[in-house]
Short mmCIF file of C-alpha atoms in Angstrom, two decimals:
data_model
loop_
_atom_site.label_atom_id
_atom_site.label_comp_id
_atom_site.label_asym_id
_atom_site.label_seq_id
_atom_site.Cartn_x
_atom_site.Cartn_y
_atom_site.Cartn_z
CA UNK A 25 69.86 -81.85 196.73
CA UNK A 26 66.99 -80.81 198.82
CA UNK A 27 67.46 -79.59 202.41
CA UNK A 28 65.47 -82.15 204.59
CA UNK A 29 63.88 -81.57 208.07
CA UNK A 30 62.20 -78.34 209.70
CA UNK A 31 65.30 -76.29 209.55
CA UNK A 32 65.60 -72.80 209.76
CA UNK A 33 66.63 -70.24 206.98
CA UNK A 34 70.02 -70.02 208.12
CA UNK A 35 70.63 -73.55 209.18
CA UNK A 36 69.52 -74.51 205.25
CA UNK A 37 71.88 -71.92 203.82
CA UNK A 38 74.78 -73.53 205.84
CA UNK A 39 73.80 -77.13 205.21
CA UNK A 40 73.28 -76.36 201.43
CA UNK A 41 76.60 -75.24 201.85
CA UNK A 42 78.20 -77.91 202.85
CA UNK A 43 76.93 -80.18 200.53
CA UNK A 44 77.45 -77.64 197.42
CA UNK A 45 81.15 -77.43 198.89
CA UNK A 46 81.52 -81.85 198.83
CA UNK A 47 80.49 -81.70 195.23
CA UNK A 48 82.85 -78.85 194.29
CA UNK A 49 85.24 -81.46 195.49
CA UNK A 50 84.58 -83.60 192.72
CA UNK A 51 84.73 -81.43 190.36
CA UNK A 52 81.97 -82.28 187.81
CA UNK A 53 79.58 -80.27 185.98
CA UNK A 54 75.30 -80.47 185.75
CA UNK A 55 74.31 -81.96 182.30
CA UNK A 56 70.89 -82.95 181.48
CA UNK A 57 71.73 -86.67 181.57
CA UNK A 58 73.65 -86.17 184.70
CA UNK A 59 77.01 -84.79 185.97
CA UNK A 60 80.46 -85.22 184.18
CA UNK A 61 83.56 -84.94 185.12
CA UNK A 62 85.02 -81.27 184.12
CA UNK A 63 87.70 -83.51 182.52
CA UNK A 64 85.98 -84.76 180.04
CA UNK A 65 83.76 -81.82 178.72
CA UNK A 66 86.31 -82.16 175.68
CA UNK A 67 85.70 -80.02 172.87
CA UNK A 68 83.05 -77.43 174.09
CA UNK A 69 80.80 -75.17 172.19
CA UNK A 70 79.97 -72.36 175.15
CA UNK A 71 76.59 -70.60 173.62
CA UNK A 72 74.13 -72.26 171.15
CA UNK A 73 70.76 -72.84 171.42
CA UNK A 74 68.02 -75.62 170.46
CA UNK A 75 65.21 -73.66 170.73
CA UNK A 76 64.06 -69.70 172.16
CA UNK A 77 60.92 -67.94 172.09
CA UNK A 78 60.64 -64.41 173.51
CA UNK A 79 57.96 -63.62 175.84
CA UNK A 80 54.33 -64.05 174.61
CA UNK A 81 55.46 -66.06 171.17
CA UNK A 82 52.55 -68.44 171.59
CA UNK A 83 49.91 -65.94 171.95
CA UNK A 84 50.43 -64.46 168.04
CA UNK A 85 47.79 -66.88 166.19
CA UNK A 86 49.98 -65.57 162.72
CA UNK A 87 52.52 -67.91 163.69
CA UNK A 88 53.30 -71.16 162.26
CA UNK A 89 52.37 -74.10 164.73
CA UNK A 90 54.88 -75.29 166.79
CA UNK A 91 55.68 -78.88 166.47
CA UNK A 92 58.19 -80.07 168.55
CA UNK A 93 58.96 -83.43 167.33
CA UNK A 94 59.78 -81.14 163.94
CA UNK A 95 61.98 -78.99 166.64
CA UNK A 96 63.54 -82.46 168.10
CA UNK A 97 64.16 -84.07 164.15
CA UNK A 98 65.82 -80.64 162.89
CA UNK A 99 67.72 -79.96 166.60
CA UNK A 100 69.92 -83.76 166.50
CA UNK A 101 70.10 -83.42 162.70
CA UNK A 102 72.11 -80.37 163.43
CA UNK A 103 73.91 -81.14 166.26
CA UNK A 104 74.70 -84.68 165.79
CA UNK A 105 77.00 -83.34 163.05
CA UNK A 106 79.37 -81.93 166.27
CA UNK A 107 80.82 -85.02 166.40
CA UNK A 108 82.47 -85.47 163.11
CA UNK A 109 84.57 -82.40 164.75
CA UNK A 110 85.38 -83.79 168.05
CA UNK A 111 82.59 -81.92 169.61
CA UNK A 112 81.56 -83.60 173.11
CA UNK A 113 79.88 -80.58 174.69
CA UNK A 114 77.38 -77.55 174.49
CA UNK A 115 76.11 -75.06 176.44
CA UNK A 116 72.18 -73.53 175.96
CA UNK A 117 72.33 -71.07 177.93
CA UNK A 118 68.60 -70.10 177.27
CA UNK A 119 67.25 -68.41 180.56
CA UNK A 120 63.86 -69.50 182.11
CA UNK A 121 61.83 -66.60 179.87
CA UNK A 122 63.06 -67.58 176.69
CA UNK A 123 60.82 -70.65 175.60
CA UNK A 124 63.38 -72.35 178.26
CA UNK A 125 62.71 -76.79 177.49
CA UNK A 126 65.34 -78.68 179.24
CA UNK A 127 63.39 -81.95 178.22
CA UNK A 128 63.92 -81.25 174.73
CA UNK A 129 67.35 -80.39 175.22
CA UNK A 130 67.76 -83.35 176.84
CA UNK A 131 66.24 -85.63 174.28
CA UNK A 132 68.42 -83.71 172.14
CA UNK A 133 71.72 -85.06 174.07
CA UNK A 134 70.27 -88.53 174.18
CA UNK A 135 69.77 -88.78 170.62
CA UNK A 136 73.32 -87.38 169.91
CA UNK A 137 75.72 -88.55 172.40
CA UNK A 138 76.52 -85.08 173.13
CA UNK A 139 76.72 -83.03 176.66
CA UNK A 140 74.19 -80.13 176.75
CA UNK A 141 74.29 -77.97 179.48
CA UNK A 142 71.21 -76.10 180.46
CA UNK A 143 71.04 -72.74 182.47
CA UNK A 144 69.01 -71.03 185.44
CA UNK A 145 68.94 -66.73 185.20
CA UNK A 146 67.04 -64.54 183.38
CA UNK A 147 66.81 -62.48 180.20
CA UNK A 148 67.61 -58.82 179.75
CA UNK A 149 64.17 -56.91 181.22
CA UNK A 150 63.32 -55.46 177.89
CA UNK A 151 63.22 -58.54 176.49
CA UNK A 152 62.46 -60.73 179.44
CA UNK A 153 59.52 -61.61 182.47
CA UNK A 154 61.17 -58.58 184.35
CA UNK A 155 57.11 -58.19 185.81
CA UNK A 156 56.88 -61.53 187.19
CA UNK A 157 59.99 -61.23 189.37
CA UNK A 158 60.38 -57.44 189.76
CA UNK A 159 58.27 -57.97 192.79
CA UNK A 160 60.23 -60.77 194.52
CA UNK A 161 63.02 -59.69 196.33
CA UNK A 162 66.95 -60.92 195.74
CA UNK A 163 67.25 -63.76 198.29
CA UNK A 164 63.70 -65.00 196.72
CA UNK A 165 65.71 -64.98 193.27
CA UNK A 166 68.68 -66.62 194.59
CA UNK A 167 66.48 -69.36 196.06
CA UNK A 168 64.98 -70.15 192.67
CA UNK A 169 68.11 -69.91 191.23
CA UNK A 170 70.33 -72.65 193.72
CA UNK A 171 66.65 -74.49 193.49
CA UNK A 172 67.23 -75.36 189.95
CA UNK A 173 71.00 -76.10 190.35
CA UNK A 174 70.66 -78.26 193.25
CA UNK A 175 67.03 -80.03 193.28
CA UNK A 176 66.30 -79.85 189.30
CA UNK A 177 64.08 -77.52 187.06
CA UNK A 178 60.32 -77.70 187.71
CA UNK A 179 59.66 -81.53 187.75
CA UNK A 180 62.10 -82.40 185.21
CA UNK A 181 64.90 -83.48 187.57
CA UNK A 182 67.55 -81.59 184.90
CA UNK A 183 69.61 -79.74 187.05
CA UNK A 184 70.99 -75.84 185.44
CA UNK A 185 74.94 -76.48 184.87
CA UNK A 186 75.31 -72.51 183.99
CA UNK A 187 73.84 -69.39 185.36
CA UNK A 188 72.44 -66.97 182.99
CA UNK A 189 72.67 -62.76 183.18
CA UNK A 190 71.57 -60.40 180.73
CA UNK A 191 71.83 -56.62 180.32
CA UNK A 192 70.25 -54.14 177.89
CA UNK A 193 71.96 -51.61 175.91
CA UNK A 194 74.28 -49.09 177.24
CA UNK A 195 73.42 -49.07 181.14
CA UNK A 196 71.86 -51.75 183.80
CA UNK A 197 68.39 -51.09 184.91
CA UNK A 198 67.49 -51.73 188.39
CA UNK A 199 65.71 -54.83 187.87
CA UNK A 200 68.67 -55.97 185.54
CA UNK A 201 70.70 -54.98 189.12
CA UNK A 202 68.41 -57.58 191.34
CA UNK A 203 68.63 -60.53 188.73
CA UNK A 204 72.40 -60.07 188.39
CA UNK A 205 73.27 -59.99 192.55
CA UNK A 206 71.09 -62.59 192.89
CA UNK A 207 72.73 -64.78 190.05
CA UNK A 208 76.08 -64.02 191.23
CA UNK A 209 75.00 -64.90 194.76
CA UNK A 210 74.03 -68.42 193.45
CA UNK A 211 77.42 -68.80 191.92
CA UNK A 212 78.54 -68.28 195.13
CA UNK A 213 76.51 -70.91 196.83
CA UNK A 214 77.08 -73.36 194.41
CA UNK A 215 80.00 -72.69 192.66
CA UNK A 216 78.71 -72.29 188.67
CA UNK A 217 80.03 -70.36 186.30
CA UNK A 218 77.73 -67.35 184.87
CA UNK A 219 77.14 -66.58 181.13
CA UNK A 220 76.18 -63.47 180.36
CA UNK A 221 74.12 -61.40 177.43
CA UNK A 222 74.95 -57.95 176.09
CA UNK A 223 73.79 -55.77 173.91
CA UNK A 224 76.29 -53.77 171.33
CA UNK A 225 79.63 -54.92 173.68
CA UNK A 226 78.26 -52.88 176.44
CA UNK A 227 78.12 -53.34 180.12
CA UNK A 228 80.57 -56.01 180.25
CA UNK A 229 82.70 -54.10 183.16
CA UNK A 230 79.40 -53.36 185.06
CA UNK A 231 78.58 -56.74 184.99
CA UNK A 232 81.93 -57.86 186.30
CA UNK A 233 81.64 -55.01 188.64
CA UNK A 234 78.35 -56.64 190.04
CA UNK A 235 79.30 -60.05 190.18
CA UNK A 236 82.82 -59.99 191.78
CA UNK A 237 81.58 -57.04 194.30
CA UNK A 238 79.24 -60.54 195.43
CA UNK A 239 82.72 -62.21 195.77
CA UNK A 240 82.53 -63.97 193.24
CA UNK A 241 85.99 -64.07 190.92
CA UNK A 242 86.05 -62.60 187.33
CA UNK A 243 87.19 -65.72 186.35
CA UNK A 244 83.77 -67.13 187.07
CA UNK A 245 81.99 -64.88 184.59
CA UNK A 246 82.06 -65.20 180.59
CA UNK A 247 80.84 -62.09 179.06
CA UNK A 248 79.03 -62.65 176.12
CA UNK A 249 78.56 -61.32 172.65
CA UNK A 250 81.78 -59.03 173.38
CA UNK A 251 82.42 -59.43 169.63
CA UNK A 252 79.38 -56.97 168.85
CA UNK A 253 81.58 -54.59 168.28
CA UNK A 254 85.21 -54.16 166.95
CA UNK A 255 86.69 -52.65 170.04
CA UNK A 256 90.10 -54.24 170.78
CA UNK A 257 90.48 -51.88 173.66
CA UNK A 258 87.37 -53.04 175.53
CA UNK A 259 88.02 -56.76 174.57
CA UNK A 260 91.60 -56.36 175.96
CA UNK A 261 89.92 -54.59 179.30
CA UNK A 262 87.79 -57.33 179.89
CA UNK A 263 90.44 -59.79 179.81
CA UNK A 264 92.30 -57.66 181.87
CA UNK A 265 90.15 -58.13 184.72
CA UNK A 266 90.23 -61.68 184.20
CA UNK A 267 86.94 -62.49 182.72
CA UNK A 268 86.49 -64.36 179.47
CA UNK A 269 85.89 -62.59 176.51
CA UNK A 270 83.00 -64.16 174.60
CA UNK A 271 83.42 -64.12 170.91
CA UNK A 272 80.36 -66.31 170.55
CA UNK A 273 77.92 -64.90 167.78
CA UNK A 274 80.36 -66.42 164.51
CA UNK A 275 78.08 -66.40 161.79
CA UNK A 276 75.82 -63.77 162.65
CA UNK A 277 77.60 -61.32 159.97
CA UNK A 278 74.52 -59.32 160.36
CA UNK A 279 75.83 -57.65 163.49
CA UNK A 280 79.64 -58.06 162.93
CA UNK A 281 81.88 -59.72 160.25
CA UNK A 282 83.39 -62.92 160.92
CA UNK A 283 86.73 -61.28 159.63
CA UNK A 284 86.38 -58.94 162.32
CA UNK A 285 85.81 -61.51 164.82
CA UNK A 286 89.17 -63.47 163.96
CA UNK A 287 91.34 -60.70 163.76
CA UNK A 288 90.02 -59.66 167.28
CA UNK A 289 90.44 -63.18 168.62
CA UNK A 290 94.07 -62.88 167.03
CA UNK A 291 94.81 -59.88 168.66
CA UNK A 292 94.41 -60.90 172.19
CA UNK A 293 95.99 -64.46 171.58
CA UNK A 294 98.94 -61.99 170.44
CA UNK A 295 98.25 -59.67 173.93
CA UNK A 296 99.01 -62.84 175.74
CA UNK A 297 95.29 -63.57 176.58
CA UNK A 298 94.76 -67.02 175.01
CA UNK A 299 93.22 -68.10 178.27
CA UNK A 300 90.67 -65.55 177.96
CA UNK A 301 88.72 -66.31 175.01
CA UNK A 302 85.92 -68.50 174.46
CA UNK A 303 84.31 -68.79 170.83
CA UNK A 304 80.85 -70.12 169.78
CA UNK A 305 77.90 -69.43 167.58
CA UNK A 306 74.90 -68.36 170.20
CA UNK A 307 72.85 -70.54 167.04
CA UNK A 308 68.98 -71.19 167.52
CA UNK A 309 67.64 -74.44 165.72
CA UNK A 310 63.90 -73.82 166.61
CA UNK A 311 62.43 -70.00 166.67
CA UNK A 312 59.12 -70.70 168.67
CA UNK A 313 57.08 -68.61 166.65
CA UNK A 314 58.64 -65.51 164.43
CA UNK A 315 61.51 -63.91 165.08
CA UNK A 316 61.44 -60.26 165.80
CA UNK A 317 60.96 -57.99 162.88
CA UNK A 318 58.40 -60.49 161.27
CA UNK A 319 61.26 -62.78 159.50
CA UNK A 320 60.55 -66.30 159.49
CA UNK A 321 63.49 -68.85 160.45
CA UNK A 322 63.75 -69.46 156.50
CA UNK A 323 64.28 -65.79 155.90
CA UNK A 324 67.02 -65.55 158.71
CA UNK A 325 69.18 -68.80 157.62
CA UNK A 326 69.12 -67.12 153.72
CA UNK A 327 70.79 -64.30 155.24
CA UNK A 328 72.98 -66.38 157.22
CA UNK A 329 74.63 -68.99 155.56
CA UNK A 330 77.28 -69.69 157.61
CA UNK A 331 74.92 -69.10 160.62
CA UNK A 332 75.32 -73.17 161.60
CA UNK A 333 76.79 -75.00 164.65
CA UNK A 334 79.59 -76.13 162.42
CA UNK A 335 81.47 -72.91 160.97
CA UNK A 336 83.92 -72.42 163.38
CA UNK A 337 85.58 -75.57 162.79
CA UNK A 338 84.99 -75.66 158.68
CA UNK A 339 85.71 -72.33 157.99
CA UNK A 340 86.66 -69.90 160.84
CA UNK A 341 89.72 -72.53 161.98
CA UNK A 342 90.91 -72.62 158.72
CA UNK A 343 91.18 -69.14 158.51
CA UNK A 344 92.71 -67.87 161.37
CA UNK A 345 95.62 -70.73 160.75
CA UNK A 346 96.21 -68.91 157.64
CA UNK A 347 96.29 -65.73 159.34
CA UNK A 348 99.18 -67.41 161.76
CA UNK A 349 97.33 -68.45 164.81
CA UNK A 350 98.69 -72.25 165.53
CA UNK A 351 96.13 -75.03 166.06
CA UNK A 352 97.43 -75.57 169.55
CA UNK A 353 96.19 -72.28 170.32
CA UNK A 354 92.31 -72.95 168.87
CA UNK A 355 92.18 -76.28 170.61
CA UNK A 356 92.88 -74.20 173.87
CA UNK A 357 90.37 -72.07 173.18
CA UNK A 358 87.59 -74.94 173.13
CA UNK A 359 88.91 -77.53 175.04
CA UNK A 360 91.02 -76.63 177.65
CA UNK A 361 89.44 -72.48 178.45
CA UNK A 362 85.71 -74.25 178.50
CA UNK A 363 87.36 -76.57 181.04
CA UNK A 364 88.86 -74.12 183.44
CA UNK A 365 85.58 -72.09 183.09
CA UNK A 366 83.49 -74.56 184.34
CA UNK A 367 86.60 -74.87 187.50
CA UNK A 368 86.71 -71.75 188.63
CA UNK A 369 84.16 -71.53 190.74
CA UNK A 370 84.66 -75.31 192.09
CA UNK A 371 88.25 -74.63 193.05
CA UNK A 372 88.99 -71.34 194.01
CA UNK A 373 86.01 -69.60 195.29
CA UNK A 374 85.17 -70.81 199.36
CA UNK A 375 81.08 -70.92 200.24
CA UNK A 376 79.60 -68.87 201.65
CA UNK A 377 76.07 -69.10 203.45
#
């Protein structure tokens, strides 16, 4: 959705505007084989991955090679199984320094039937390409940022369906500041909801503090990897303030149990905040290059078995029904939460140029 003619800045922001504003109207969502209806996102998985690679991964000769038709063959062996449990939708939210390929992801949902949704933002700054945009001010981010939601990413044509945010551990650094106004500016503009990364459960409430002082609603924001730590109290604050509570790392019993994640989940379904939670895996099916800590991807799936885009629904479901949550109340939390997620900013939140 280009702006077309010699306008100026300001005549561009309002025109982008109003045509952001006509598509909120139909309320659909940006997949990489085109927009859907919100409707029928279905069963939604809100945080997995096909592929990452940090920074620099293809510099480090030690590595394996990567092949990416190896990537492609083990990515829609893996998520092709989705289906067999109702599965019509996921999310990558992989920023744009993480080994970011929104043409494999796409080949990915044309080989499986699925919806993938891709993501504009950028990666925590100890971990991300903080030098390459620490220089460029925050309206220069939010352009790049409604660029890749409106026109498409690079020459692909795949336009982002999610904005991506990411914060170190314990406090937000200044850069982390710029990348996060300017994302929640975007979501402003355009009207997409914004996933975020944290590190040990913290700086969820700065990041909500960030992105609704932008005007954009709580609502808008899911807070992810709040289930790295078993704190009730800051899950329950979170949902409080009417942001979803992102208990999306199931499987990775390296950082938390799994039977710590349920009886979290459990507890605010009981505090009345079904409509808060939002469960996935945050899985990665290719590692470009090693993982940190010199594992290889072989290594990391011995340690976690139940690491795979299926778990929730053959194990962790079955679990939490015997601990007395009802089914209803799972199929809310993947159907119909994902759903009003990818709303919120369609339907309540006016644009602003």
């Amino acid at each position: 959705m280009a702006c077309a003619g010699p306008l100026s800045a300001a005549a561009r922001c309002t025109r982008r505007a109003e045509l952001t504003q006509h598509e909120r109207l139909i309320m659909q969502v940006n997949t990489t084989e085109g927009r859907v209806p919100v409707d029928q996102l279905g069963r939604t998985l809100v945080h997995e991955h096909v592929a990452v690679g940090f920074p620099g991964w293809y510099l480090d000769v030690r590595q394996p090679r990567y092949r990416r038709e190896d990537a492609l063959a083990q990515a829609v062996d893996h998520f092709a199984r989705l289906r067999d449990y109702g599965v019509r939708t996921v999310v990558d939210p992989c920023p744009m320094d993480l080994g970011r390929d929104v043409e494999l992801i796409a080949l990915v949902a044309q080989k499986t039937g699925l919806n993938l949704v891709c993501a504009t933002g950028m990666y925590a700054e100890s971990m991300g390409i903080s030098y390459s945009f620490a220089r460029l001010r925050v309206e220069d981010i939010v352009e790049i940022y409604v660029k890749e939601i409106e026109d498409g990413i690079a020459w692909s044509g795949i336009r982002a369906g999610v904005i991506k945010i990411a914060t170190g551990d314990g406090q937000v650094t200044d850069f982390e500041r710029k990348a996060l106004t300017a994302a929640a500016r975007a979501a402003r503009i355009t009207g997409l909801p914004l996933i975020s990364h944290t590190e040990n459960a913290t700086c969820g409430h700065d990041q909500i503090d960030i992105v609704t002082g932008e005007g954009v609603p709580a609502g808008q924001l899911l807070v992810g990897h709040s289930d790295g730590r078993d704190d009730h109290h800051y899950h329950l604050s979170i949902a409080e303030r009417g942001a979803y509570v992102g208990f999306d790392r199931f499987g990775l019993e390296m950082i938390v149990p799994d039977e710590v994640r349920m009886q979290n989940v459990k507890r605010l379904i009981d505090a009345g905040h079904r409509d808060r939670v939002l469960m996935s895996h945050d899985t990665v099916h290719c590692f470009l290059g090693g993982l940190p800590g010199g594992l290889t991807q072989e290594e990391f799936q011995r340690r976690l078995p139940n690491w795979r885009l299926t778990h929730i629904f053959e194990n962790i479901f079955p679990r939490m029904r015997a601990m007395g949550v009802s089914q209803a109340d799972l199929d809310h939390i993947v159907t119909d939460n994902p759903r009003r997620f990818f709303e919120a900013g369609q339907v309540t939140q006016p644009t602003q140029g």
